[in-house]
Amino acid sequence: MAQLWGGRFTKETDDKVFAFNASIRFDKNLFGQDIEGSIAHAVMLGKQGILTVEEKDAIVKGLAGIREDVESGRLAIDETQEDIHSFVEAVLTERIGEAGKKLHTGRSRNDQVALDMRLYTRTHVLELDGLLKELLAAILFIMEENVETYMPGFTHLQKAQPVTLAHHLGAYFEMFKRDRQRLKDIYFRMNYCPLGAGALAGTTYPLDRNYTASLLGFEGPGLNSMDSVSDRDYLIEYLAALSILMMHFSRFCEEIIIWNSNEYHFVEIDDAYSTGSSIMPQKKNPDIAELIRGKTGRVYGALMSLLTTMKGLPLAYNKDMQEDKELSFDAMHTAEVCTALFTKMLSTMKFNKEAMEKSAVNGFANATDAADYLVNKGVPFRDAHGIIGRLVLYCIDKGVGIDALSMEELKAVSDKFEPDIYDAVSLKTCVEKRLTLGAPGPEAMREVIRLHRAYLKEDWQKGTEKNE
């Protein structure tokens, strides 16, 4: 098969070398972006007089026809071609003749593939951001419904202090909000056009790179042609952002898995997002949560792979960079599927409020508040800490909570205890008196929820629609 670069060679490429070198098996995912970039390039060439109006029109019409035929299934992508760029150019030339051979004027496959991958990544940044916004809306709905749903807060997986379900899920709202902020940063930092950089040193043709960038929705052209063709920072940043996102999902899934266990029974996962056992009929397994947790490592792998690929590359383009695609495509798809499935799983999940509150009562989550009670009665904190520690030991021995002890039992430990201790260590009091912004108290939570509602009404994507 004739290659785009075959003129300098006197021998055919070895079949195994061709297969090893070819990328169409995976870069066919960039078909839409290759057509989009090629149309913009042709329009710019026509504007600059490098193509005649007739040549420009024939190329644009031909590219649009190829896109329509591939998308409708009338034309299959020929995987015997070296890459998607070769396929598009070959079909175009076959359909419109000599004008098709002029499309590549003023560009290289180096800046062409750099453009395609940037366009592809940009689209997926916006898509994932939309999915995350839906997830945040689902979390916020649960928060609004559970401002007074008491549960234990944990440190070291030990019950620590009472919180609410709204407060606990609010922590994940903050995590996923930061994930969206990272996507926004990446989008605007990556949104510069490499097309026109050529192989590495630009071109002698009078290209209008600003015009091409504008046609494709970029802020402008890249300002260094060597960097434009060899930059994969934006992709590394995106994979890093996906890795952090998946870490957040993994943490959340870990808690859901624990909460779903018979020992906790805090949640019940909907049947649609659970599976059973082939041998144990009583089982209802949190497999979706477990799979999302497991796929986190898969996304980490893509990040480490690309970092390793790029770490020793001299300027400018090197064939190693072909390895930026397969694992990146997989990581993007994985993160998007996990986000969509997790949102649906969370939205259909039932929370066992009674079990949560009972767990908080039985776990001495109010012990710190009992110590604070004594401090307010004039007992030094270190002494109060020791008194409540002894009280907890006594309660453990009796198998009861602090609020279940009689006044006589409490007085036997410290004469500072009065009947108001029972109100002081109730879950309601323990939570409600935590009123600082960011704490689980109901007034503080309602203010946070108000801020979250306002945040979700914002749309940083507004104005980017022309880019997609």
Tab-separated table of C-alpha atoms in Angstrom:
chain	number	residue	atom	x	y	z
A	1	MET	CA	0.000	0.000	0.000
A	2	ALA	CA	1.314	3.445	-0.946
A	3	GLN	CA	2.138	5.603	2.069
A	4	LEU	CA	1.806	9.361	2.481
A	5	TRP	CA	5.543	9.392	3.095
A	6	GLY	CA	6.664	6.734	0.589
A	7	GLY	CA	8.571	8.872	-1.930
A	8	ARG	CA	11.910	8.676	-0.146
A	9	PHE	CA	11.764	4.874	0.222
A	10	THR	CA	12.763	2.205	-2.308
A	11	LYS	CA	11.385	-0.830	-0.463
A	12	GLU	CA	7.931	-1.700	0.845
A	13	THR	CA	7.447	-1.660	4.590
A	14	ASP	CA	7.553	-5.090	6.180
A	15	ASP	CA	4.003	-6.240	6.929
A	16	LYS	CA	4.727	-6.717	10.614
A	17	VAL	CA	6.420	-3.326	10.825
A	18	PHE	CA	3.409	-1.734	9.130
A	19	ALA	CA	1.016	-3.379	11.587
A	20	PHE	CA	3.201	-2.361	14.537
A	21	ASN	CA	3.459	1.216	13.285
A	22	ALA	CA	-0.187	1.641	12.262
A	23	SER	CA	-2.592	3.388	14.604
A	24	ILE	CA	-5.912	3.290	12.767
A	25	ARG	CA	-7.206	0.509	15.008
A	26	PHE	CA	-7.548	3.053	17.807
A	27	ASP	CA	-7.143	6.499	16.258
A	28	LYS	CA	-10.297	5.880	14.238
A	29	ASN	CA	-11.925	7.266	17.386
A	30	LEU	CA	-10.630	10.629	16.163
A	31	PHE	CA	-12.545	10.433	12.863
A	32	GLY	CA	-14.984	13.224	13.720
A	33	GLN	CA	-12.215	15.502	14.960
A	34	ASP	CA	-10.083	14.780	11.874
A	35	ILE	CA	-12.924	15.801	9.582
A	36	GLU	CA	-13.665	18.916	11.655
A	37	GLY	CA	-10.026	20.016	11.655
A	38	SER	CA	-9.606	19.289	7.959
A	39	ILE	CA	-12.660	21.369	7.016
A	40	ALA	CA	-11.365	24.305	9.066
A	41	HIS	CA	-7.928	23.953	7.468
A	42	ALA	CA	-9.417	23.885	3.956
A	43	VAL	CA	-11.589	26.942	4.639
A	44	MET	CA	-8.519	28.817	5.894
A	45	LEU	CA	-6.480	27.756	2.833
A	46	GLY	CA	-9.278	29.072	0.617
A	47	LYS	CA	-9.436	32.361	2.509
A	48	GLN	CA	-5.682	32.800	2.049
A	49	GLY	CA	-5.811	32.035	-1.662
A	50	ILE	CA	-3.689	28.915	-1.246
A	51	LEU	CA	-6.643	26.923	-2.624
A	52	THR	CA	-9.010	28.205	-5.276
A	53	VAL	CA	-12.633	28.684	-4.285
A	54	GLU	CA	-13.540	25.648	-6.386
A	55	GLU	CA	-10.882	23.485	-4.724
A	56	LYS	CA	-11.914	24.629	-1.250
A	57	ASP	CA	-15.593	23.978	-1.947
A	58	ALA	CA	-14.881	20.526	-3.396
A	59	ILE	CA	-12.771	19.571	-0.373
A	60	VAL	CA	-15.298	20.819	2.187
A	61	LYS	CA	-18.181	19.105	0.395
A	62	GLY	CA	-16.158	15.915	0.028
A	63	LEU	CA	-15.195	15.847	3.722
A	64	ALA	CA	-18.790	16.473	4.781
A	65	GLY	CA	-19.904	13.596	2.564
A	66	ILE	CA	-17.316	11.248	4.040
A	67	ARG	CA	-18.465	12.171	7.545
A	68	GLU	CA	-22.102	11.579	6.661
A	69	ASP	CA	-21.362	8.234	5.005
A	70	VAL	CA	-19.254	6.920	7.913
A	71	GLU	CA	-21.777	8.053	10.527
A	72	SER	CA	-24.662	6.470	8.616
A	73	GLY	CA	-22.798	3.212	8.090
A	74	ARG	CA	-22.636	3.501	4.303
A	75	LEU	CA	-18.842	3.750	4.458
A	76	ALA	CA	-16.669	1.606	6.715
A	77	ILE	CA	-13.336	2.874	7.956
A	78	ASP	CA	-10.637	0.914	6.124
A	79	GLU	CA	-8.374	-0.496	8.831
A	80	THR	CA	-5.721	-1.475	6.284
A	81	GLN	CA	-4.794	2.220	6.171
A	82	GLU	CA	-1.989	3.405	8.439
A	83	ASP	CA	-4.030	5.936	10.378
A	84	ILE	CA	-7.314	7.829	10.290
A	85	HIS	CA	-5.685	10.771	8.494
A	86	SER	CA	-4.527	8.500	5.649
A	87	PHE	CA	-8.009	6.984	5.376
A	88	VAL	CA	-9.749	10.352	5.133
A	89	GLU	CA	-7.301	11.729	2.595
A	90	ALA	CA	-7.421	8.555	0.470
A	91	VAL	CA	-11.222	8.512	0.316
A	92	LEU	CA	-11.347	12.264	-0.354
A	93	THR	CA	-8.886	12.001	-3.265
A	94	GLU	CA	-10.776	9.026	-4.664
A	95	ARG	CA	-14.006	11.024	-4.591
A	96	ILE	CA	-12.933	14.497	-5.755
A	97	GLY	CA	-9.676	13.842	-7.592
A	98	GLU	CA	-6.532	15.995	-7.551
A	99	ALA	CA	-8.016	18.646	-5.271
A	100	GLY	CA	-8.039	16.062	-2.479
A	101	LYS	CA	-4.260	15.891	-2.590
A	102	LYS	CA	-4.059	19.627	-1.807
A	103	LEU	CA	-5.801	19.338	1.592
A	104	HIS	CA	-2.522	18.569	3.323
A	105	THR	CA	-0.915	21.793	2.103
A	106	GLY	CA	0.643	23.683	5.011
A	107	ARG	CA	0.180	21.002	7.622
A	108	SER	CA	1.853	17.838	8.894
A	109	ARG	CA	0.449	14.730	10.478
A	110	ASN	CA	2.232	15.984	13.602
A	111	ASP	CA	0.083	19.083	14.007
A	112	GLN	CA	-2.932	17.246	12.577
A	113	VAL	CA	-2.907	14.514	15.219
A	114	ALA	CA	-2.075	17.065	17.912
A	115	LEU	CA	-5.203	18.961	16.897
A	116	ASP	CA	-7.402	15.853	16.734
A	117	MET	CA	-6.410	14.669	20.195
A	118	ARG	CA	-6.885	18.128	21.665
A	119	LEU	CA	-10.354	18.441	20.117
A	120	TYR	CA	-11.284	14.958	21.334
A	121	THR	CA	-10.094	15.654	24.880
A	122	ARG	CA	-11.826	19.032	24.966
A	123	THR	CA	-15.146	17.397	24.075
A	124	HIS	CA	-14.756	14.805	26.813
A	125	VAL	CA	-13.836	17.434	29.410
A	126	LEU	CA	-17.178	19.120	28.728
A	127	GLU	CA	-19.073	15.824	28.715
A	128	LEU	CA	-17.628	14.708	32.033
A	129	ASP	CA	-18.293	18.101	33.568
A	130	GLY	CA	-21.961	17.735	32.645
A	131	LEU	CA	-22.097	14.290	34.248
A	132	LEU	CA	-20.470	15.621	37.412
A	133	LYS	CA	-22.988	18.436	37.600
A	134	GLU	CA	-25.774	15.819	37.555
A	135	LEU	CA	-24.003	13.911	40.322
A	136	LEU	CA	-23.688	17.035	42.456
A	137	ALA	CA	-27.395	17.742	41.993
A	138	ALA	CA	-28.179	14.202	43.180
A	139	ILE	CA	-25.950	14.611	46.248
A	140	LEU	CA	-27.481	17.983	47.053
A	141	PHE	CA	-30.999	16.530	46.901
A	142	ILE	CA	-30.056	13.893	49.491
A	143	MET	CA	-28.420	16.564	51.647
A	144	GLU	CA	-31.565	18.706	51.577
A	145	GLU	CA	-33.646	15.735	52.725
A	146	ASN	CA	-31.298	14.701	55.547
A	147	VAL	CA	-30.242	17.786	57.481
A	148	GLU	CA	-31.502	16.103	60.671
A	149	THR	CA	-30.626	12.482	59.861
A	150	TYR	CA	-28.146	11.634	62.628
A	151	MET	CA	-25.277	9.226	62.141
A	152	PRO	CA	-21.815	8.629	63.569
A	153	GLY	CA	-18.866	10.460	62.106
A	154	PHE	CA	-15.707	8.366	61.977
A	155	THR	CA	-11.973	8.742	62.358
A	156	HIS	CA	-9.749	5.666	61.982
A	157	LEU	CA	-13.017	3.830	61.176
A	158	GLN	CA	-13.916	4.354	64.841
A	159	LYS	CA	-17.059	6.214	65.830
A	160	ALA	CA	-15.931	9.706	66.757
A	161	GLN	CA	-18.620	12.384	66.930
A	162	PRO	CA	-22.227	12.628	65.784
A	163	VAL	CA	-22.885	14.226	62.413
A	164	THR	CA	-25.728	14.107	59.925
A	165	LEU	CA	-26.077	12.329	56.608
A	166	ALA	CA	-26.283	15.748	54.952
A	167	HIS	CA	-22.960	16.713	56.499
A	168	HIS	CA	-21.292	13.428	55.546
A	169	LEU	CA	-22.422	13.613	51.912
A	170	GLY	CA	-21.485	17.284	51.889
A	171	ALA	CA	-17.859	16.213	52.140
A	172	TYR	CA	-18.232	14.371	48.835
A	173	PHE	CA	-20.005	17.366	47.318
A	174	GLU	CA	-16.848	19.368	48.034
A	175	MET	CA	-14.642	16.694	46.451
A	176	PHE	CA	-16.656	16.476	43.245
A	177	LYS	CA	-16.946	20.269	43.130
A	178	ARG	CA	-13.147	20.457	43.133
A	179	ASP	CA	-13.108	17.866	40.351
A	180	ARG	CA	-15.280	20.191	38.252
A	181	GLN	CA	-12.989	23.114	39.043
A	182	ARG	CA	-10.034	21.091	37.790
A	183	LEU	CA	-11.887	20.347	34.542
A	184	LYS	CA	-12.603	24.042	34.072
A	185	ASP	CA	-8.928	24.910	34.611
A	186	ILE	CA	-7.806	22.217	32.183
A	187	TYR	CA	-10.286	23.312	29.528
A	188	PHE	CA	-9.129	26.908	29.398
A	189	ARG	CA	-5.441	26.028	29.695
A	190	MET	CA	-5.583	23.494	26.847
A	191	ASN	CA	-7.766	25.544	24.503
A	192	TYR	CA	-5.063	26.666	22.074
A	193	CYS	CA	-4.789	25.414	18.515
A	194	PRO	CA	-1.729	23.470	17.314
A	195	LEU	CA	-2.784	23.395	13.653
A	196	GLY	CA	-0.349	25.341	11.504
A	197	ALA	CA	2.670	24.291	13.555
A	198	GLY	CA	3.574	21.867	10.762
A	199	ALA	CA	6.014	19.113	11.564
A	200	LEU	CA	7.791	21.294	14.151
A	201	ALA	CA	8.874	24.563	12.507
A	202	GLY	CA	5.736	26.019	11.005
A	203	THR	CA	5.399	26.438	7.231
A	204	THR	CA	6.337	28.805	4.422
A	205	TYR	CA	2.694	29.096	3.313
A	206	PRO	CA	0.865	32.251	4.436
A	207	LEU	CA	-1.488	30.528	6.855
A	208	ASP	CA	-3.868	32.509	9.059
A	209	ARG	CA	-3.521	30.559	12.276
A	210	ASN	CA	-5.737	32.923	14.232
A	211	TYR	CA	-8.551	32.329	11.746
A	212	THR	CA	-8.159	28.540	11.956
A	213	ALA	CA	-8.177	28.719	15.755
A	214	SER	CA	-11.333	30.840	15.671
A	215	LEU	CA	-13.103	28.414	13.337
A	216	LEU	CA	-12.391	25.577	15.779
A	217	GLY	CA	-13.393	27.486	18.927
A	218	PHE	CA	-9.911	27.937	20.356
A	219	GLU	CA	-8.703	30.981	22.270
A	220	GLY	CA	-5.914	31.318	19.731
A	221	PRO	CA	-3.011	29.418	18.158
A	222	GLY	CA	-0.138	27.888	20.091
A	223	LEU	CA	2.776	30.316	20.126
A	224	ASN	CA	5.614	27.832	19.685
A	225	SER	CA	5.414	25.303	16.888
A	226	MET	CA	7.762	22.814	18.573
A	227	ASP	CA	5.700	22.842	21.742
A	228	SER	CA	2.439	22.686	19.778
A	229	VAL	CA	3.249	19.317	18.207
A	230	SER	CA	4.933	17.775	21.253
A	231	ASP	CA	2.754	19.051	24.117
A	232	ARG	CA	0.780	16.403	25.969
A	233	ASP	CA	0.587	18.317	29.263
A	234	TYR	CA	-3.133	18.900	28.805
A	235	LEU	CA	-3.716	15.178	28.458
A	236	ILE	CA	-1.540	14.367	31.469
A	237	GLU	CA	-3.462	16.979	33.446
A	238	TYR	CA	-6.758	15.466	32.359
A	239	LEU	CA	-5.676	11.947	33.286
A	240	ALA	CA	-4.491	13.288	36.647
A	241	ALA	CA	-7.882	14.936	37.160
A	242	LEU	CA	-9.597	11.671	36.206
A	243	SER	CA	-7.386	9.810	38.677
A	244	ILE	CA	-8.349	12.167	41.502
A	245	LEU	CA	-12.013	11.849	40.501
A	246	MET	CA	-11.778	8.060	40.543
A	247	MET	CA	-10.055	8.199	43.932
A	248	HIS	CA	-13.049	10.158	45.222
A	249	PHE	CA	-15.414	7.581	43.749
A	250	SER	CA	-13.371	4.788	45.291
A	251	ARG	CA	-13.579	6.357	48.748
A	252	PHE	CA	-17.316	6.903	48.423
A	253	CYS	CA	-17.830	3.364	47.118
A	254	GLU	CA	-15.791	1.961	49.994
A	255	GLU	CA	-18.135	3.660	52.461
A	256	ILE	CA	-21.222	2.492	50.598
A	257	ILE	CA	-19.878	-1.060	50.639
A	258	ILE	CA	-19.299	-0.832	54.397
A	259	TRP	CA	-22.674	0.812	54.997
A	260	ASN	CA	-24.351	-1.882	52.915
A	261	SER	CA	-22.946	-4.691	55.069
A	262	ASN	CA	-25.160	-6.569	57.511
A	263	GLU	CA	-23.139	-5.156	60.404
A	264	TYR	CA	-24.021	-1.564	59.491
A	265	HIS	CA	-27.156	-1.739	57.368
A	266	PHE	CA	-27.046	2.035	56.858
A	267	VAL	CA	-28.065	1.744	53.190
A	268	GLU	CA	-29.871	-0.540	50.837
A	269	ILE	CA	-28.683	-0.473	47.257
A	270	ASP	CA	-31.439	-0.761	44.673
A	271	ASP	CA	-31.808	-4.175	43.038
A	272	ALA	CA	-30.982	-2.609	39.666
A	273	TYR	CA	-27.485	-1.795	40.944
A	274	SER	CA	-26.803	-5.009	42.871
A	275	THR	CA	-26.074	-8.607	41.962
A	276	GLY	CA	-26.532	-11.955	43.656
A	277	SER	CA	-24.448	-15.037	44.354
A	278	SER	CA	-24.438	-18.137	42.182
A	279	ILE	CA	-24.389	-20.347	45.293
A	280	MET	CA	-25.651	-18.292	48.245
A	281	PRO	CA	-29.289	-17.276	47.679
A	282	GLN	CA	-29.352	-14.738	50.525
A	283	LYS	CA	-26.617	-12.539	49.040
A	284	LYS	CA	-27.171	-9.069	47.568
A	285	ASN	CA	-23.780	-7.803	46.555
A	286	PRO	CA	-22.692	-4.180	45.977
A	287	ASP	CA	-20.918	-5.148	42.767
A	288	ILE	CA	-21.311	-1.794	40.985
A	289	ALA	CA	-19.664	0.023	43.897
A	290	GLU	CA	-16.935	-2.620	43.965
A	291	LEU	CA	-16.338	-2.372	40.217
A	292	ILE	CA	-16.060	1.412	40.338
A	293	ARG	CA	-13.596	1.043	43.207
A	294	GLY	CA	-11.656	-1.491	41.141
A	295	LYS	CA	-11.577	0.579	37.959
A	296	THR	CA	-9.780	3.358	39.821
A	297	GLY	CA	-6.492	1.511	39.305
A	298	ARG	CA	-7.219	1.262	35.599
A	299	VAL	CA	-7.361	5.063	35.293
A	300	TYR	CA	-4.248	5.466	37.455
A	301	GLY	CA	-2.486	3.149	34.991
A	302	ALA	CA	-3.257	5.429	32.052
A	303	LEU	CA	-1.766	8.409	33.888
A	304	MET	CA	1.401	6.565	34.844
A	305	SER	CA	1.747	5.174	31.327
A	306	LEU	CA	1.653	8.602	29.686
A	307	LEU	CA	3.935	10.179	32.279
A	308	THR	CA	6.429	7.382	31.632
A	309	THR	CA	6.097	7.759	27.863
A	310	MET	CA	6.792	11.493	27.987
A	311	LYS	CA	9.525	11.623	30.611
A	312	GLY	CA	12.530	11.146	28.312
A	313	LEU	CA	11.372	12.590	24.992
A	314	PRO	CA	13.486	15.258	23.318
A	315	LEU	CA	11.765	17.953	21.265
A	316	ALA	CA	9.791	17.828	19.103
A	317	TYR	CA	7.438	15.038	17.974
A	318	ASN	CA	8.458	11.411	18.547
A	319	LYS	CA	6.540	8.289	17.566
A	320	ASP	CA	6.359	7.336	21.246
A	321	MET	CA	3.563	9.891	21.489
A	322	GLN	CA	1.289	7.539	19.578
A	323	GLU	CA	0.976	5.804	22.948
A	324	ASP	CA	-1.028	8.756	24.262
A	325	LYS	CA	-4.270	7.429	22.801
A	326	GLU	CA	-5.402	3.907	23.682
A	327	LEU	CA	-5.156	4.155	27.459
A	328	SER	CA	-6.431	7.731	27.420
A	329	PHE	CA	-9.503	6.732	25.431
A	330	ASP	CA	-10.100	3.931	27.911
A	331	ALA	CA	-9.627	6.188	30.948
A	332	MET	CA	-12.040	8.804	29.613
A	333	HIS	CA	-14.671	6.184	28.839
A	334	THR	CA	-14.174	4.524	32.223
A	335	ALA	CA	-14.549	7.772	34.163
A	336	GLU	CA	-17.670	8.778	32.251
A	337	VAL	CA	-19.375	5.403	32.668
A	338	CYS	CA	-18.481	5.286	36.369
A	339	THR	CA	-19.845	8.798	36.921
A	340	ALA	CA	-23.140	8.055	35.197
A	341	LEU	CA	-23.634	4.700	36.963
A	342	PHE	CA	-22.639	6.037	40.368
A	343	THR	CA	-25.145	8.889	40.068
A	344	LYS	CA	-27.963	6.477	39.299
A	345	MET	CA	-26.917	4.082	42.065
A	346	LEU	CA	-26.774	6.891	44.618
A	347	SER	CA	-30.084	8.392	43.492
A	348	THR	CA	-31.918	5.084	43.976
A	349	MET	CA	-30.248	4.146	47.263
A	350	LYS	CA	-32.342	3.956	50.445
A	351	PHE	CA	-30.891	5.222	53.720
A	352	ASN	CA	-31.780	3.476	56.978
A	353	LYS	CA	-32.094	6.509	59.254
A	354	GLU	CA	-32.991	4.449	62.327
A	355	ALA	CA	-29.901	2.253	62.002
A	356	MET	CA	-27.686	5.309	61.535
A	357	GLU	CA	-29.023	7.052	64.622
A	358	LYS	CA	-28.828	3.883	66.720
A	359	SER	CA	-25.206	3.406	65.655
A	360	ALA	CA	-24.355	6.962	66.725
A	361	VAL	CA	-25.985	6.457	70.145
A	362	ASN	CA	-24.294	3.117	70.786
A	363	GLY	CA	-20.850	4.244	69.680
A	364	PHE	CA	-20.186	6.922	72.329
A	365	ALA	CA	-20.101	9.554	69.583
A	366	ASN	CA	-21.286	11.995	72.258
A	367	ALA	CA	-18.284	11.409	74.568
A	368	THR	CA	-16.544	14.634	73.507
A	369	ASP	CA	-19.716	16.572	74.237
A	370	ALA	CA	-19.876	14.959	77.676
A	371	ALA	CA	-16.317	16.145	78.330
A	372	ASP	CA	-17.244	19.643	77.116
A	373	TYR	CA	-20.190	19.557	79.536
A	374	LEU	CA	-17.812	19.030	82.442
A	375	VAL	CA	-15.504	21.778	81.183
A	376	ASN	CA	-18.469	24.154	81.219
A	377	LYS	CA	-18.993	23.093	84.849
A	378	GLY	CA	-15.466	24.231	85.719
A	379	VAL	CA	-13.552	20.945	85.303
A	380	PRO	CA	-10.170	21.320	83.508
A	381	PHE	CA	-10.332	19.657	80.091
A	382	ARG	CA	-7.631	17.071	80.864
A	383	ASP	CA	-9.497	16.007	84.006
A	384	ALA	CA	-12.795	15.952	82.091
A	385	HIS	CA	-11.179	13.782	79.424
A	386	GLY	CA	-10.119	11.233	82.061
A	387	ILE	CA	-13.529	11.266	83.798
A	388	ILE	CA	-15.397	10.565	80.547
A	389	GLY	CA	-12.873	7.878	79.617
A	390	ARG	CA	-13.651	6.062	82.868
A	391	LEU	CA	-17.344	6.595	82.256
A	392	VAL	CA	-17.090	5.023	78.810
A	393	LEU	CA	-15.361	1.972	80.300
A	394	TYR	CA	-18.196	1.650	82.792
A	395	CYS	CA	-20.764	1.926	79.990
A	396	ILE	CA	-18.977	-0.693	77.893
A	397	ASP	CA	-19.019	-3.059	80.844
A	398	LYS	CA	-22.758	-2.494	81.276
A	399	GLY	CA	-23.478	-2.511	77.551
A	400	VAL	CA	-25.256	0.872	77.546
A	401	GLY	CA	-24.708	4.413	76.317
A	402	ILE	CA	-23.869	7.445	78.447
A	403	ASP	CA	-27.405	8.782	78.210
A	404	ALA	CA	-28.758	5.484	79.577
A	405	LEU	CA	-26.965	5.851	82.930
A	406	SER	CA	-28.851	6.962	86.023
A	407	MET	CA	-27.987	10.199	87.781
A	408	GLU	CA	-26.608	8.160	90.692
A	409	GLU	CA	-24.226	6.318	88.347
A	410	LEU	CA	-23.090	9.573	86.786
A	411	LYS	CA	-22.592	11.254	90.184
A	412	ALA	CA	-20.455	8.300	91.283
A	413	VAL	CA	-17.963	9.279	88.583
A	414	SER	CA	-18.196	13.073	89.021
A	415	ASP	CA	-20.316	15.230	91.287
A	416	LYS	CA	-20.422	17.855	88.544
A	417	PHE	CA	-23.074	15.934	86.636
A	418	GLU	CA	-26.582	17.375	86.861
A	419	PRO	CA	-29.845	16.356	85.149
A	420	ASP	CA	-29.075	18.699	82.234
A	421	ILE	CA	-26.381	16.214	81.151
A	422	TYR	CA	-29.006	14.148	79.352
A	423	ASP	CA	-29.940	17.005	77.062
A	424	ALA	CA	-26.286	17.965	76.623
A	425	VAL	CA	-25.321	14.543	75.241
A	426	SER	CA	-28.405	13.894	73.128
A	427	LEU	CA	-27.617	13.534	69.428
A	428	LYS	CA	-29.875	16.443	68.633
A	429	THR	CA	-28.025	18.776	70.996
A	430	CYS	CA	-24.596	17.482	69.999
A	431	VAL	CA	-25.312	18.295	66.363
A	432	GLU	CA	-27.379	21.453	66.737
A	433	LYS	CA	-24.837	23.341	68.827
A	434	ARG	CA	-22.205	22.940	66.112
A	435	LEU	CA	-23.135	26.102	64.256
A	436	THR	CA	-19.887	27.262	62.655
A	437	LEU	CA	-20.000	27.304	58.846
A	438	GLY	CA	-18.949	23.872	57.604
A	439	ALA	CA	-20.168	22.071	60.743
A	440	PRO	CA	-23.163	19.679	60.821
A	441	GLY	CA	-25.536	21.963	62.738
A	442	PRO	CA	-28.817	22.419	60.843
A	443	GLU	CA	-28.503	26.183	60.401
A	444	ALA	CA	-24.927	25.867	59.180
A	445	MET	CA	-25.942	23.048	56.828
A	446	ARG	CA	-28.848	25.012	55.390
A	447	GLU	CA	-26.494	27.897	54.613
A	448	VAL	CA	-24.087	25.516	52.872
A	449	ILE	CA	-26.965	23.992	50.908
A	450	ARG	CA	-28.032	27.496	49.839
A	451	LEU	CA	-24.496	28.169	48.589
A	452	HIS	CA	-24.438	24.844	46.758
A	453	ARG	CA	-27.744	25.597	45.052
A	454	ALA	CA	-26.344	28.906	43.830
A	455	TYR	CA	-23.166	27.179	42.651
A	456	LEU	CA	-25.114	24.647	40.577
A	457	LYS	CA	-26.929	27.477	38.810
A	458	GLU	CA	-23.605	28.718	37.497
A	459	ASP	CA	-22.433	27.336	34.167
A	460	TRP	CA	-18.812	27.806	33.215
A	461	GLN	CA	-19.525	26.006	29.930
A	462	LYS	CA	-21.715	28.869	28.728
A	463	GLY	CA	-20.067	30.251	25.632
A	464	THR	CA	-18.174	27.050	24.827
A	465	GLU	CA	-21.048	25.570	22.791
A	466	LYS	CA	-19.529	26.870	19.554
A	467	ASN	CA	-16.488	24.710	20.263
A	468	GLU	CA	-18.375	21.425	20.143
